[in-house]
PDB file of C-alpha atoms and ligand atoms in Angstrom:
ATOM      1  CA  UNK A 529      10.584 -16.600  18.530  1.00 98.00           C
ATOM      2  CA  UNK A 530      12.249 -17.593  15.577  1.00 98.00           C
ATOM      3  CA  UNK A 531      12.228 -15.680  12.242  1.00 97.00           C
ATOM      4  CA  UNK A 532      11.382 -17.549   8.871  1.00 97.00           C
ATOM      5  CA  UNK A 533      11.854 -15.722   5.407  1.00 96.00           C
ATOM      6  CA  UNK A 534       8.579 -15.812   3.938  1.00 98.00           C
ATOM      7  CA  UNK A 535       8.831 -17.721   0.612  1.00 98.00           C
ATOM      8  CA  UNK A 536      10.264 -20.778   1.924  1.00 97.00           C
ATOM      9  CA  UNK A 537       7.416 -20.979   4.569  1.00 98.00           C
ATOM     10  CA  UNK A 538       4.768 -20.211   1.776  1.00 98.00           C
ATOM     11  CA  UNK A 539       6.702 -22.544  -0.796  1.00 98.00           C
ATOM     12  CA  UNK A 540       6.206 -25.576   1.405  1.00 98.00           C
ATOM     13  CA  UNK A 541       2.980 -24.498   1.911  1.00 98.00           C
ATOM     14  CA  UNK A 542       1.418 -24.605  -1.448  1.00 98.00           C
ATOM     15  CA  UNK A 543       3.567 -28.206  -2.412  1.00 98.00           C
ATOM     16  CA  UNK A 544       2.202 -29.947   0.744  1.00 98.00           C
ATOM     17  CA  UNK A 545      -1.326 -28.466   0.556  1.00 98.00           C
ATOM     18  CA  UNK A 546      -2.104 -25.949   3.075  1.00 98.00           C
ATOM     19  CA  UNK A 547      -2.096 -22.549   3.684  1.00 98.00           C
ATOM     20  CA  UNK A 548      -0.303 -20.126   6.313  1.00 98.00           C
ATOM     21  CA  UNK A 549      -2.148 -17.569   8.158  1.00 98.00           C
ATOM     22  CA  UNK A 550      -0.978 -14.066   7.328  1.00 98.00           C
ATOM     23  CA  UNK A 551      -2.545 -12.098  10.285  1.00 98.00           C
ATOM     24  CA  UNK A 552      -3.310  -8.165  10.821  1.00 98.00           C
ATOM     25  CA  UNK A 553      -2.336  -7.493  14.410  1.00 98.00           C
ATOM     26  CA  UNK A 554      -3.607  -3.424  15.196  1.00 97.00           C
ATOM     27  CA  UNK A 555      -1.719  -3.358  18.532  1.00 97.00           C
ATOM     28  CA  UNK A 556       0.367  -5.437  21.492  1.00 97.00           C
ATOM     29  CA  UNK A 557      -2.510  -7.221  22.602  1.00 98.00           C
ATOM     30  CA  UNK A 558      -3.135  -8.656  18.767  1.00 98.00           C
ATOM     31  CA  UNK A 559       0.333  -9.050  18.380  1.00 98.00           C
ATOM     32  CA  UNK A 560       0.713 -11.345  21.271  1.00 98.00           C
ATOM     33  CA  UNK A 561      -2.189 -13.629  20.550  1.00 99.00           C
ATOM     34  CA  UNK A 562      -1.009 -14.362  17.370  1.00 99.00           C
ATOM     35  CA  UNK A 563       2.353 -15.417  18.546  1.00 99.00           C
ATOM     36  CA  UNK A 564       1.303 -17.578  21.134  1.00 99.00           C
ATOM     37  CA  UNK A 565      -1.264 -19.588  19.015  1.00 99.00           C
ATOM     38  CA  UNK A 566       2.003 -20.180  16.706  1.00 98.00           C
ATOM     39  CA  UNK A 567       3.692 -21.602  19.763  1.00 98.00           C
ATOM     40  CA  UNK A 568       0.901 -23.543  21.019  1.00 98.00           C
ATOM     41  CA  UNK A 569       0.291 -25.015  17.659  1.00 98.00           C
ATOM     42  CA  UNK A 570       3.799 -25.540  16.793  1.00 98.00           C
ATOM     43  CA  UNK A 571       2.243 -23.260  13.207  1.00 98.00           C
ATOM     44  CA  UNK A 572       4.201 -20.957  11.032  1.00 98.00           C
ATOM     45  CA  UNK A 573       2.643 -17.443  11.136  1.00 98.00           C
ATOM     46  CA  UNK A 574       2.543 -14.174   8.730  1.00 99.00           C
ATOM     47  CA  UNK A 575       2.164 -11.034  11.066  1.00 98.00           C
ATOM     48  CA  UNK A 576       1.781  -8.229   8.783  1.00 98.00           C
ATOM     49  CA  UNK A 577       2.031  -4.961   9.120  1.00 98.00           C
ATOM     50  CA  UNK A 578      -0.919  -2.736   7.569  1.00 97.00           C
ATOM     51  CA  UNK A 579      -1.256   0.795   7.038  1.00 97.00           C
ATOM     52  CA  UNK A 580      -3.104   1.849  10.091  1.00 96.00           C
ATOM     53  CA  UNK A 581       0.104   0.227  12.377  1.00 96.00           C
ATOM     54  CA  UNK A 582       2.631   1.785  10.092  1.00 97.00           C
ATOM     55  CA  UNK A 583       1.081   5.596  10.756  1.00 96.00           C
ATOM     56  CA  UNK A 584       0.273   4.541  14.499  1.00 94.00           C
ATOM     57  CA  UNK A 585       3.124   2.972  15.440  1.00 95.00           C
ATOM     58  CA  UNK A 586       6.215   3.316  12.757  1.00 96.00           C
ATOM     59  CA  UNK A 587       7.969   0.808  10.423  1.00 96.00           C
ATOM     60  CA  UNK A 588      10.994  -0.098  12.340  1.00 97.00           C
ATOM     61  CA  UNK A 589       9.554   0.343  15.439  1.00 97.00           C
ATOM     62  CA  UNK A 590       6.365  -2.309  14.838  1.00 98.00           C
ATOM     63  CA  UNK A 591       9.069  -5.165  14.013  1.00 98.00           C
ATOM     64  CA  UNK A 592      10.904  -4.398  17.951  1.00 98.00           C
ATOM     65  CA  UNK A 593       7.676  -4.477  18.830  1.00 97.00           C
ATOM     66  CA  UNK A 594       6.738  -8.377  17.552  1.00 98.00           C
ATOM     67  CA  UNK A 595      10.601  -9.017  18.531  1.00 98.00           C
ATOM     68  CA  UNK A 596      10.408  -7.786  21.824  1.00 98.00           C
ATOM     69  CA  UNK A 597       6.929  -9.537  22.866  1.00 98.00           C
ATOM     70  CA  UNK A 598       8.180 -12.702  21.026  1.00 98.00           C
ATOM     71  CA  UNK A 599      11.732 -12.572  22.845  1.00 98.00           C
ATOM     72  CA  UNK A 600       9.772 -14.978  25.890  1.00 97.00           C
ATOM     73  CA  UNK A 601       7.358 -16.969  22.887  1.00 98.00           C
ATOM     74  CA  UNK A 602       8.937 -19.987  20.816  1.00 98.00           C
ATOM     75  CA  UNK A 603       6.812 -18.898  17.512  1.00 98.00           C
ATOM     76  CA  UNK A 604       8.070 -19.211  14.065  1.00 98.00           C
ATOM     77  CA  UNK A 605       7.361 -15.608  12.283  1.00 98.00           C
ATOM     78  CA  UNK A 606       7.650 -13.804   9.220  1.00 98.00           C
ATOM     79  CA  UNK A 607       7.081 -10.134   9.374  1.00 98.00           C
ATOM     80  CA  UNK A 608       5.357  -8.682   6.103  1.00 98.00           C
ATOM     81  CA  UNK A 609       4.511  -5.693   4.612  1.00 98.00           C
ATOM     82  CA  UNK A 610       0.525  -5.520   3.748  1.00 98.00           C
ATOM     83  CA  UNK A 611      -0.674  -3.959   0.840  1.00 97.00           C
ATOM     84  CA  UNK A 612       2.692  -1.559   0.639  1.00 98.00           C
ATOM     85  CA  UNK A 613       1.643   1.855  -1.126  1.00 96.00           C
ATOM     86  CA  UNK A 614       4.628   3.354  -2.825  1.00 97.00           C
ATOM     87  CA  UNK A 615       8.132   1.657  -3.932  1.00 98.00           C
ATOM     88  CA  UNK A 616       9.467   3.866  -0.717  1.00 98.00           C
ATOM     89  CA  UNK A 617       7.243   2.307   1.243  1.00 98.00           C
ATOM     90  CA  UNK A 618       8.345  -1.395   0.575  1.00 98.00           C
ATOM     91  CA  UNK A 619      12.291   0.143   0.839  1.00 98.00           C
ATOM     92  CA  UNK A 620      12.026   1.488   4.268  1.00 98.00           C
ATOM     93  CA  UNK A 621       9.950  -2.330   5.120  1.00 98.00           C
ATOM     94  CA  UNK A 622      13.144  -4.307   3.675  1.00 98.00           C
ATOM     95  CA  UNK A 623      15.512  -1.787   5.643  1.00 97.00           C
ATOM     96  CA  UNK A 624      13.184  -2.498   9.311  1.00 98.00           C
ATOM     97  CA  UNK A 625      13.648  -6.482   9.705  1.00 97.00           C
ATOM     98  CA  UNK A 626      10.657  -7.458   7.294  1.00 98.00           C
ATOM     99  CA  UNK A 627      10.984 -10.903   5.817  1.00 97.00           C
ATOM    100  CA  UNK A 628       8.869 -10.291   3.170  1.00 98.00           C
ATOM    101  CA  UNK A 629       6.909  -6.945   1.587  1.00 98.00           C
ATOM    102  CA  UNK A 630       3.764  -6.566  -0.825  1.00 98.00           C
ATOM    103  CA  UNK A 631       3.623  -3.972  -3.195  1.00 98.00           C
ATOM    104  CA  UNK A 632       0.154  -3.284  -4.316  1.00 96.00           C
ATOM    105  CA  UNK A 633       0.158  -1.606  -7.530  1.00 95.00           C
ATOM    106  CA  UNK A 634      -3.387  -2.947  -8.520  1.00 92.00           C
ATOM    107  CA  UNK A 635      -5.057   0.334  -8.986  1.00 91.00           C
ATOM    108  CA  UNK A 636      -2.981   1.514 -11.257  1.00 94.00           C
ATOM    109  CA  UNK A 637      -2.561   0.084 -15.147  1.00 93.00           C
ATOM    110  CA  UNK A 638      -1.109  -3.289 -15.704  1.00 93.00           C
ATOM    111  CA  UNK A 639       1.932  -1.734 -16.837  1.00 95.00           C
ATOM    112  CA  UNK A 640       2.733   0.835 -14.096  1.00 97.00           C
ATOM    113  CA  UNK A 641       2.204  -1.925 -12.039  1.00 97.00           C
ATOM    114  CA  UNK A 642       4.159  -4.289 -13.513  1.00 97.00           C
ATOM    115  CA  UNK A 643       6.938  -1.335 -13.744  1.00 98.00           C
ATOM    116  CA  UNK A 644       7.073  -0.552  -9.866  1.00 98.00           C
ATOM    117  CA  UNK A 645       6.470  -4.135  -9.001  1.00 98.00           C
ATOM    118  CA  UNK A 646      10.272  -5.097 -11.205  1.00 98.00           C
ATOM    119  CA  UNK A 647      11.663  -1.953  -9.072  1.00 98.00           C
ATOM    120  CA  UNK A 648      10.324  -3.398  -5.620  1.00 98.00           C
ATOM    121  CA  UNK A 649      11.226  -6.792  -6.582  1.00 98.00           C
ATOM    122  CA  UNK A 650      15.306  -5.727  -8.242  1.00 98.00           C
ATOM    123  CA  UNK A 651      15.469  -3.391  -4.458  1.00 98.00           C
ATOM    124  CA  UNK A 652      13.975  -6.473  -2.387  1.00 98.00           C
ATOM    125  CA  UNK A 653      16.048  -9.195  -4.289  1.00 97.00           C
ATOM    126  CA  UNK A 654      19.283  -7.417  -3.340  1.00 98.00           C
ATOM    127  CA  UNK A 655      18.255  -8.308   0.257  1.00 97.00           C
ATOM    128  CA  UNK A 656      17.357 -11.441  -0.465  1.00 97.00           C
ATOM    129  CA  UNK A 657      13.791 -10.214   0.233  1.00 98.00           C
ATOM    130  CA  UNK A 658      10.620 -11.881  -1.404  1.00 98.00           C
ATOM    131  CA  UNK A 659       7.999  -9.639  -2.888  1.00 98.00           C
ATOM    132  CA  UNK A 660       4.075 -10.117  -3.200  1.00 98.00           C
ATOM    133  CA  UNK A 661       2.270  -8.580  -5.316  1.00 97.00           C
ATOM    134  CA  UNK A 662      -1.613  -8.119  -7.150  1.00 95.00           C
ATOM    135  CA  UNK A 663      -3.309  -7.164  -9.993  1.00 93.00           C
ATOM    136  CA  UNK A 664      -7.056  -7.070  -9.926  1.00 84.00           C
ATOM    137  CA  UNK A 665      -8.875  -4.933  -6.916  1.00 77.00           C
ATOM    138  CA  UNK A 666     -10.195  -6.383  -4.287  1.00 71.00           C
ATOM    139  CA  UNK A 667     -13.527  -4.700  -3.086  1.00 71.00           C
ATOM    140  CA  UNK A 668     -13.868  -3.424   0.692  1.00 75.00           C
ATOM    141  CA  UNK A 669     -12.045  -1.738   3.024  1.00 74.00           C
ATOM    142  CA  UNK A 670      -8.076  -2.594   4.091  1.00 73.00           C
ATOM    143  CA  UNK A 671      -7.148  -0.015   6.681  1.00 75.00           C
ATOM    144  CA  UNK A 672      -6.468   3.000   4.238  1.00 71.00           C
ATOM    145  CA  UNK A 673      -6.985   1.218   0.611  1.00 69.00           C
ATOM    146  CA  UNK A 674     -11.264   1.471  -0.254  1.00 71.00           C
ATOM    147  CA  UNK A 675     -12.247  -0.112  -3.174  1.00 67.00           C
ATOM    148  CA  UNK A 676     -15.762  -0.042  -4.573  1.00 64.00           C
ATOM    149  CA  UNK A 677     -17.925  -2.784  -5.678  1.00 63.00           C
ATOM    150  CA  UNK A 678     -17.542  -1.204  -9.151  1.00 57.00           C
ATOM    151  CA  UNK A 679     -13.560  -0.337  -8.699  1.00 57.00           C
ATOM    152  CA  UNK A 680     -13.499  -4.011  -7.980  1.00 66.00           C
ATOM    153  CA  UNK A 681     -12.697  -7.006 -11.134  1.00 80.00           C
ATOM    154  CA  UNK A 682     -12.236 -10.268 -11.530  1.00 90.00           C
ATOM    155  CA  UNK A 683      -8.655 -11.125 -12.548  1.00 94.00           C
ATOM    156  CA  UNK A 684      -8.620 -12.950 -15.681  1.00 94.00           C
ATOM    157  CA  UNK A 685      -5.939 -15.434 -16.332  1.00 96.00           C
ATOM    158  CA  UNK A 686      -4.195 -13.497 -19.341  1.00 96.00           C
ATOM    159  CA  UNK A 687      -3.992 -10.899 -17.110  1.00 95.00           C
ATOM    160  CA  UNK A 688      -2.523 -12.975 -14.393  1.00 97.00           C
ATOM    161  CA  UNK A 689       0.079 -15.118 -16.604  1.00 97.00           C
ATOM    162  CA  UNK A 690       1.213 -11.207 -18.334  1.00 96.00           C
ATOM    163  CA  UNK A 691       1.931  -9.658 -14.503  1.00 97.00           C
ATOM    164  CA  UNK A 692       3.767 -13.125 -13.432  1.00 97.00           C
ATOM    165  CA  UNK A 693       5.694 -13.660 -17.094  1.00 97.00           C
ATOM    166  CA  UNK A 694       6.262  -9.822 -16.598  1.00 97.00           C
ATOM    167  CA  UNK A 695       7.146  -9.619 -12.896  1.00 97.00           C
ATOM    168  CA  UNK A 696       8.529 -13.049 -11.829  1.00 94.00           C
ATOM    169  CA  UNK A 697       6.819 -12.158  -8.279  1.00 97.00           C
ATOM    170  CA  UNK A 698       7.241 -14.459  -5.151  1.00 98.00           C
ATOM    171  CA  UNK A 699       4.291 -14.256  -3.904  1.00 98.00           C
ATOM    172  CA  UNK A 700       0.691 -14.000  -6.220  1.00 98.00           C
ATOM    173  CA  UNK A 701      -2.887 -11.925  -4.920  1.00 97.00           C
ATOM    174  CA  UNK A 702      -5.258 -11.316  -7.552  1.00 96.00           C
ATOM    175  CA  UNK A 703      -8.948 -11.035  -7.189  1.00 93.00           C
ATOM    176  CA  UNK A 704     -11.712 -14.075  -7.530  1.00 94.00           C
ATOM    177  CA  UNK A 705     -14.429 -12.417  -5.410  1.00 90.00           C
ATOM    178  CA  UNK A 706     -13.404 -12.269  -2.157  1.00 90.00           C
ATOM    179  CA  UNK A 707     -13.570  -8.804  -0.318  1.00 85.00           C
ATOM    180  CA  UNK A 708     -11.979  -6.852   2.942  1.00 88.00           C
ATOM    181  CA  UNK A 709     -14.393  -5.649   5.520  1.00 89.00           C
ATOM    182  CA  UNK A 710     -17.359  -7.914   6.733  1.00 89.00           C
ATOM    183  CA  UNK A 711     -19.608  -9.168   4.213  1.00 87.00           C
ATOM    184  CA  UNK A 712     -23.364  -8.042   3.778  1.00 83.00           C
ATOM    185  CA  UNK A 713     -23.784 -11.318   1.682  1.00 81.00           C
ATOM    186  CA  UNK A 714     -22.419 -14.275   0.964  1.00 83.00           C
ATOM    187  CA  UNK A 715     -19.491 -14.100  -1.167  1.00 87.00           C
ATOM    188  CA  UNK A 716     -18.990 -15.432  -4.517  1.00 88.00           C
ATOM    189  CA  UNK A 717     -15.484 -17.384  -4.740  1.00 93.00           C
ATOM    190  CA  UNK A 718     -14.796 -17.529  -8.549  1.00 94.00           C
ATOM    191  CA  UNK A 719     -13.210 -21.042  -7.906  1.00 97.00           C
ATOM    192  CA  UNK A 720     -13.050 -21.821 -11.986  1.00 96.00           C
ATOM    193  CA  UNK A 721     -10.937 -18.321 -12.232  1.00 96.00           C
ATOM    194  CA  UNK A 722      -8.587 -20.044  -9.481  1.00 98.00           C
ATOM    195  CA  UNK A 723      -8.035 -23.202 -10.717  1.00 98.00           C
ATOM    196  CA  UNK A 724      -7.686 -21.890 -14.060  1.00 98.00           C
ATOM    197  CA  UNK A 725      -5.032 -20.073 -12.610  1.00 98.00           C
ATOM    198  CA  UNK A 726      -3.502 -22.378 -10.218  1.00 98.00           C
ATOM    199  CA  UNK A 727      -2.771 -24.352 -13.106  1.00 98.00           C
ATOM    200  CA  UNK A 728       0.171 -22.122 -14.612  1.00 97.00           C
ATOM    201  CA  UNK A 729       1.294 -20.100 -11.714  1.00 97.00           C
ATOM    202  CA  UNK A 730       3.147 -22.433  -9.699  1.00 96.00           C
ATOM    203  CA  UNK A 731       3.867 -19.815  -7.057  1.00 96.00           C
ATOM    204  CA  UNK A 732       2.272 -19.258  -3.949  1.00 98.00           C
ATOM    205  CA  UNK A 733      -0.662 -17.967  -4.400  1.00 98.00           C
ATOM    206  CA  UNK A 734      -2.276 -15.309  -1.982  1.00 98.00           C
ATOM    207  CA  UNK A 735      -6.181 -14.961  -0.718  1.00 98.00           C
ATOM    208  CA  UNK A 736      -6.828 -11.590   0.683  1.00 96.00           C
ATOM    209  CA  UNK A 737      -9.987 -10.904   2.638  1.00 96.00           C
ATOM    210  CA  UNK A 738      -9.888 -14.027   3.860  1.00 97.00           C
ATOM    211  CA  UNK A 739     -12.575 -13.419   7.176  1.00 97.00           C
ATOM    212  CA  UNK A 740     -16.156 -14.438   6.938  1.00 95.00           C
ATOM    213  CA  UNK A 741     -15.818 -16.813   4.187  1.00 96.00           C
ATOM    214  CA  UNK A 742     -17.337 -20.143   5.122  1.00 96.00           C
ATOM    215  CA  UNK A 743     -14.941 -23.020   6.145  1.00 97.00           C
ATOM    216  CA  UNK A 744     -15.830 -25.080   2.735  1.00 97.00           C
ATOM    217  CA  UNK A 745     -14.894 -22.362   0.788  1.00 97.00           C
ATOM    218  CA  UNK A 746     -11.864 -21.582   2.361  1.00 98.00           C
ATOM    219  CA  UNK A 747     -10.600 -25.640   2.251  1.00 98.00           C
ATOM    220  CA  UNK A 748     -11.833 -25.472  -1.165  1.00 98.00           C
ATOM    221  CA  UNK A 749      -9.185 -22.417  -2.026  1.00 98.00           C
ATOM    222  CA  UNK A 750      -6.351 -24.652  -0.097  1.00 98.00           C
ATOM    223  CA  UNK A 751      -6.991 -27.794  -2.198  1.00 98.00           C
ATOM    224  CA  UNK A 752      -6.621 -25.156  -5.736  1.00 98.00           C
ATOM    225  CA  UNK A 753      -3.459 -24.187  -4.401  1.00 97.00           C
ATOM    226  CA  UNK A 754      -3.994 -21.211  -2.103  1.00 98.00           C
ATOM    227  CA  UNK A 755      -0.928 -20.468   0.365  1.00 98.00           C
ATOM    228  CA  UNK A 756      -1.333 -17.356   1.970  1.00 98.00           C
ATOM    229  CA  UNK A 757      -4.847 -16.298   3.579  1.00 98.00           C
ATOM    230  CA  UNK A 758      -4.847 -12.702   4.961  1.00 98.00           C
ATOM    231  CA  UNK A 759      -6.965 -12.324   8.136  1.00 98.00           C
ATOM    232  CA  UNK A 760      -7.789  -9.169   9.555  1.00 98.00           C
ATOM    233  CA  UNK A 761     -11.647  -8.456  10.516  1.00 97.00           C
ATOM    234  CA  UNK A 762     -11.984 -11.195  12.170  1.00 98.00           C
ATOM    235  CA  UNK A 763      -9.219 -10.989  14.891  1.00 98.00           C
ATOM    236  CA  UNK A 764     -10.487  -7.332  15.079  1.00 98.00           C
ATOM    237  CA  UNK A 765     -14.427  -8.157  15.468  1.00 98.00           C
ATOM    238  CA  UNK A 766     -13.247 -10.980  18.098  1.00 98.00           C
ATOM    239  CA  UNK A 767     -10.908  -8.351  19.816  1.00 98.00           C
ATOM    240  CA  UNK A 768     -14.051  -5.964  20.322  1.00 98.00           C
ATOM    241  CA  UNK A 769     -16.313  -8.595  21.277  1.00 98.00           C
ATOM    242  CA  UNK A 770     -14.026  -9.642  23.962  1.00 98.00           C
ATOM    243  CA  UNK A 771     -13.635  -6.195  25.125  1.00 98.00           C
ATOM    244  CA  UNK A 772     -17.520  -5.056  25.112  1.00 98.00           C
ATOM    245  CA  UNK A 773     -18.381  -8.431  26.965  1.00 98.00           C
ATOM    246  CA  UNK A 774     -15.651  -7.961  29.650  1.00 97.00           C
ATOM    247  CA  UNK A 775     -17.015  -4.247  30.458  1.00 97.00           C
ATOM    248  CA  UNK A 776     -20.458  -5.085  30.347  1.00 97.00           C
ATOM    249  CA  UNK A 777     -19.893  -8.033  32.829  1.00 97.00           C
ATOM    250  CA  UNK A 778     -17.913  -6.405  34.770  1.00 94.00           C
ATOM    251  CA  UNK A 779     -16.899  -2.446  34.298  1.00 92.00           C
ATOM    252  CA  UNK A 780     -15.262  -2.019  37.452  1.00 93.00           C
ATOM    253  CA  UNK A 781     -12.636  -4.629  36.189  1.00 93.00           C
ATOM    254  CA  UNK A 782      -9.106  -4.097  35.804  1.00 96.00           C
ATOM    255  CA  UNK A 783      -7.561  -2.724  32.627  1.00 96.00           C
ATOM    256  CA  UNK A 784      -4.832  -5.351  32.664  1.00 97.00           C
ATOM    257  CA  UNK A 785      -7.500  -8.499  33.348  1.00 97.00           C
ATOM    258  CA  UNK A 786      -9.734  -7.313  30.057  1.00 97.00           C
ATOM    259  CA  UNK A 787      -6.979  -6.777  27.806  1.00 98.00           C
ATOM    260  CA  UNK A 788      -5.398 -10.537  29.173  1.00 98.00           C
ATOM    261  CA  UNK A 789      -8.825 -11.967  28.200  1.00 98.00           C
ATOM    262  CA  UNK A 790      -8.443 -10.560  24.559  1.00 98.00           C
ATOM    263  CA  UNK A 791      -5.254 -11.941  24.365  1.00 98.00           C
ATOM    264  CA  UNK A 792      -6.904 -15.265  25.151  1.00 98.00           C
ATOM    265  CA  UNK A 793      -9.974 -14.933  22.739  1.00 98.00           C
ATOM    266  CA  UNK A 794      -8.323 -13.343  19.681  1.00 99.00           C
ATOM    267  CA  UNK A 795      -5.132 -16.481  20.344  1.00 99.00           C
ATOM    268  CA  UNK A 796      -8.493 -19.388  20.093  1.00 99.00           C
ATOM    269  CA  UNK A 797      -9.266 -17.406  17.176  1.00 98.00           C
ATOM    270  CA  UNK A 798      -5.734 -17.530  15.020  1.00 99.00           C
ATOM    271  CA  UNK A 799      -5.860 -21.062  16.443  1.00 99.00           C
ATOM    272  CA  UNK A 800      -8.912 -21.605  15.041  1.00 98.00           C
ATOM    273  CA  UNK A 801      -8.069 -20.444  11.572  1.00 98.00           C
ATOM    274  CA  UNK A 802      -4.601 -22.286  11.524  1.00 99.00           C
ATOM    275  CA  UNK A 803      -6.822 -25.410  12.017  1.00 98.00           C
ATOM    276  CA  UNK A 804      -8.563 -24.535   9.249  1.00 98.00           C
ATOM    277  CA  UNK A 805      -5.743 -23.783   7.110  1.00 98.00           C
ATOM    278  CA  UNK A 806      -3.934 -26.606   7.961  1.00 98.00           C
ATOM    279  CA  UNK A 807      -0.489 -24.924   9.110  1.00 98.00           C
ATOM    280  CA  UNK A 808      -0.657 -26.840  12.130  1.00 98.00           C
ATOM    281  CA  UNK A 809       2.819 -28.695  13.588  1.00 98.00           C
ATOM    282  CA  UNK A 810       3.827 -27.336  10.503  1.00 98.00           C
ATOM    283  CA  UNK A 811       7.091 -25.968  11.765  1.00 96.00           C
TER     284      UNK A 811
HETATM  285  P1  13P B1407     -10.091  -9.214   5.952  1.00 68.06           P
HETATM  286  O1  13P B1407     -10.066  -7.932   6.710  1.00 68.06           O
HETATM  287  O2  13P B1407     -11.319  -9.382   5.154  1.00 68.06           O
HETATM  288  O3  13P B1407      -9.785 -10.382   6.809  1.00 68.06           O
HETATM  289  O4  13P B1407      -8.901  -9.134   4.848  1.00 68.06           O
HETATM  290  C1  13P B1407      -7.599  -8.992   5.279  1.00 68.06           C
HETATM  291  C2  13P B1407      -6.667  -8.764   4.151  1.00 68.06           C
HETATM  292  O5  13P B1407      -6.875  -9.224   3.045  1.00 68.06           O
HETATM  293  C3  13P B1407      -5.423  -8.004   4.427  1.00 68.06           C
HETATM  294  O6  13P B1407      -4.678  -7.757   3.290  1.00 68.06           O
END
């Protein structure tokens, strides 16, 4: 496995015209599958590290984790921190091997955010460290960040030229009416609001809740200059599937044998998105 800081892979990205998978593993099993459908797709991958890994398994000890099940896996990585919740946070992610950290500030005012987004970003640039970061709250629920339908906006694009003038971040997540979680309808992608946007933020630009959303939409978000699509529910829904099916086929099967077949379903899933995205023999 071979290591990739984050805003070169992203960078090429958004001037060639795809996007890179940025993928929410939740344990080994996850973690695996995702590297292997980087190897078998010669694809550049984002594993990153959520909330619910950080308190299960640590910081430090999540990126030995990826290092030590890629040691045997030729897969081109960047590790990043997802939705980081405190400056301290995104510190101790720079100090454990992460190639790249958020910082999501986007519950608090534009100018606190802005604020502790310049402090991540002067800590992260001394490391040579990229930093993404968001304004705008995305509805749904991200391990332990909930936002509510009304919590949730639409990012306008004075708001998003002030926070990138302001902040100068790498790597740019705002909301256009996408949501975490599994949708109970069909989403409404405020694809004006993007390429509105798009059209003075050169950087990369970042689409969070990125499962369920219908493959038009999402090659629609690519071609206005998306980068970076965040993928968690859906490796986790396939992960559960795979799981329920193998028991109820078979429960006196071996622990080992189910968990090898979720490896192999959640892998043709990543596979299937970097497809989609386009990241393929992208290396
Ligand atoms: P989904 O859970 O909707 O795929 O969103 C993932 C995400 O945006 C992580 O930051």
């Amino acid at each position: 496995m071979q290591q990739k800081n984050t805003k070169e892979v992203l960078e090429k990205a958004r001037r060639e015209g795809y996007a890179v998978g940025a993928f929410n593993p939740h344990n080994l099993e996850t973690i695996k599958a995702i590297l292997l459908a980087s190897e078998e797709l010669r694809a550049p991958v984002i594993i990153q590290i959520g909330q619910k890994m950080i308190n299960r398994y640590g910081m430090e000890e999540s990126v030995n984790v990826i290092k030590a099940i890629g040691k045997s896996i030729d897969a081109t990585v960047s590790i990043h921190l997802d939705h980081g919740n405190s400056i301290e946070q995104a510190e101790s992610a720079i100090h454990s091997g992460f190639q790249s950290v958020m910082y999501d500030g986007s519950h608090l005012s534009i100018e606190e955010n802005v604020k502790n987004t310049k402090k991540v970003i002067e800590i992260a640039k001394a490391h040579g460290i990229p930093v993404e970061g968001e304004i705008g709250q995305i509805p749904g629920v991200e391990d332990e960040v909930h936002v509510s339908e009304d919590e949730a906006s639409i990012t306008t694009l004075e708001e998003a030229i002030e926070f990138v003038n302001l902040t100068n971040i790498d790597f740019f997540a705002f909301s256009i009416g996408t949501a975490h979680g599994v949708y109970t309808k069909e989403p409404y992608i405020h694809f004006d609001r993007l390429r509105e946007i798009a059209g003075v933020v050169s950087h990369p630009l970042v689409l969070h809740g990125g499962s369920g959303i219908s493959d038009e939409m999402i090659r629609k978000s690519i071609s206005l200059g998306i980068a970076k699509i965040n993928v968690d529910t859906d490796l986790r829904l396939k992960f559960k599937e795979s799981i329920t099916k193998s028991i109820t086929e078979n429960s006196y099967g071996h622990l080992t044998d189910l968990l090898d077949q979720a490896v192999y379903d959640v892998k043709e899933k990543v596979k299937e998105k970097i497809i989609l995205f386009g990241s393929e023999n992208q290396v």
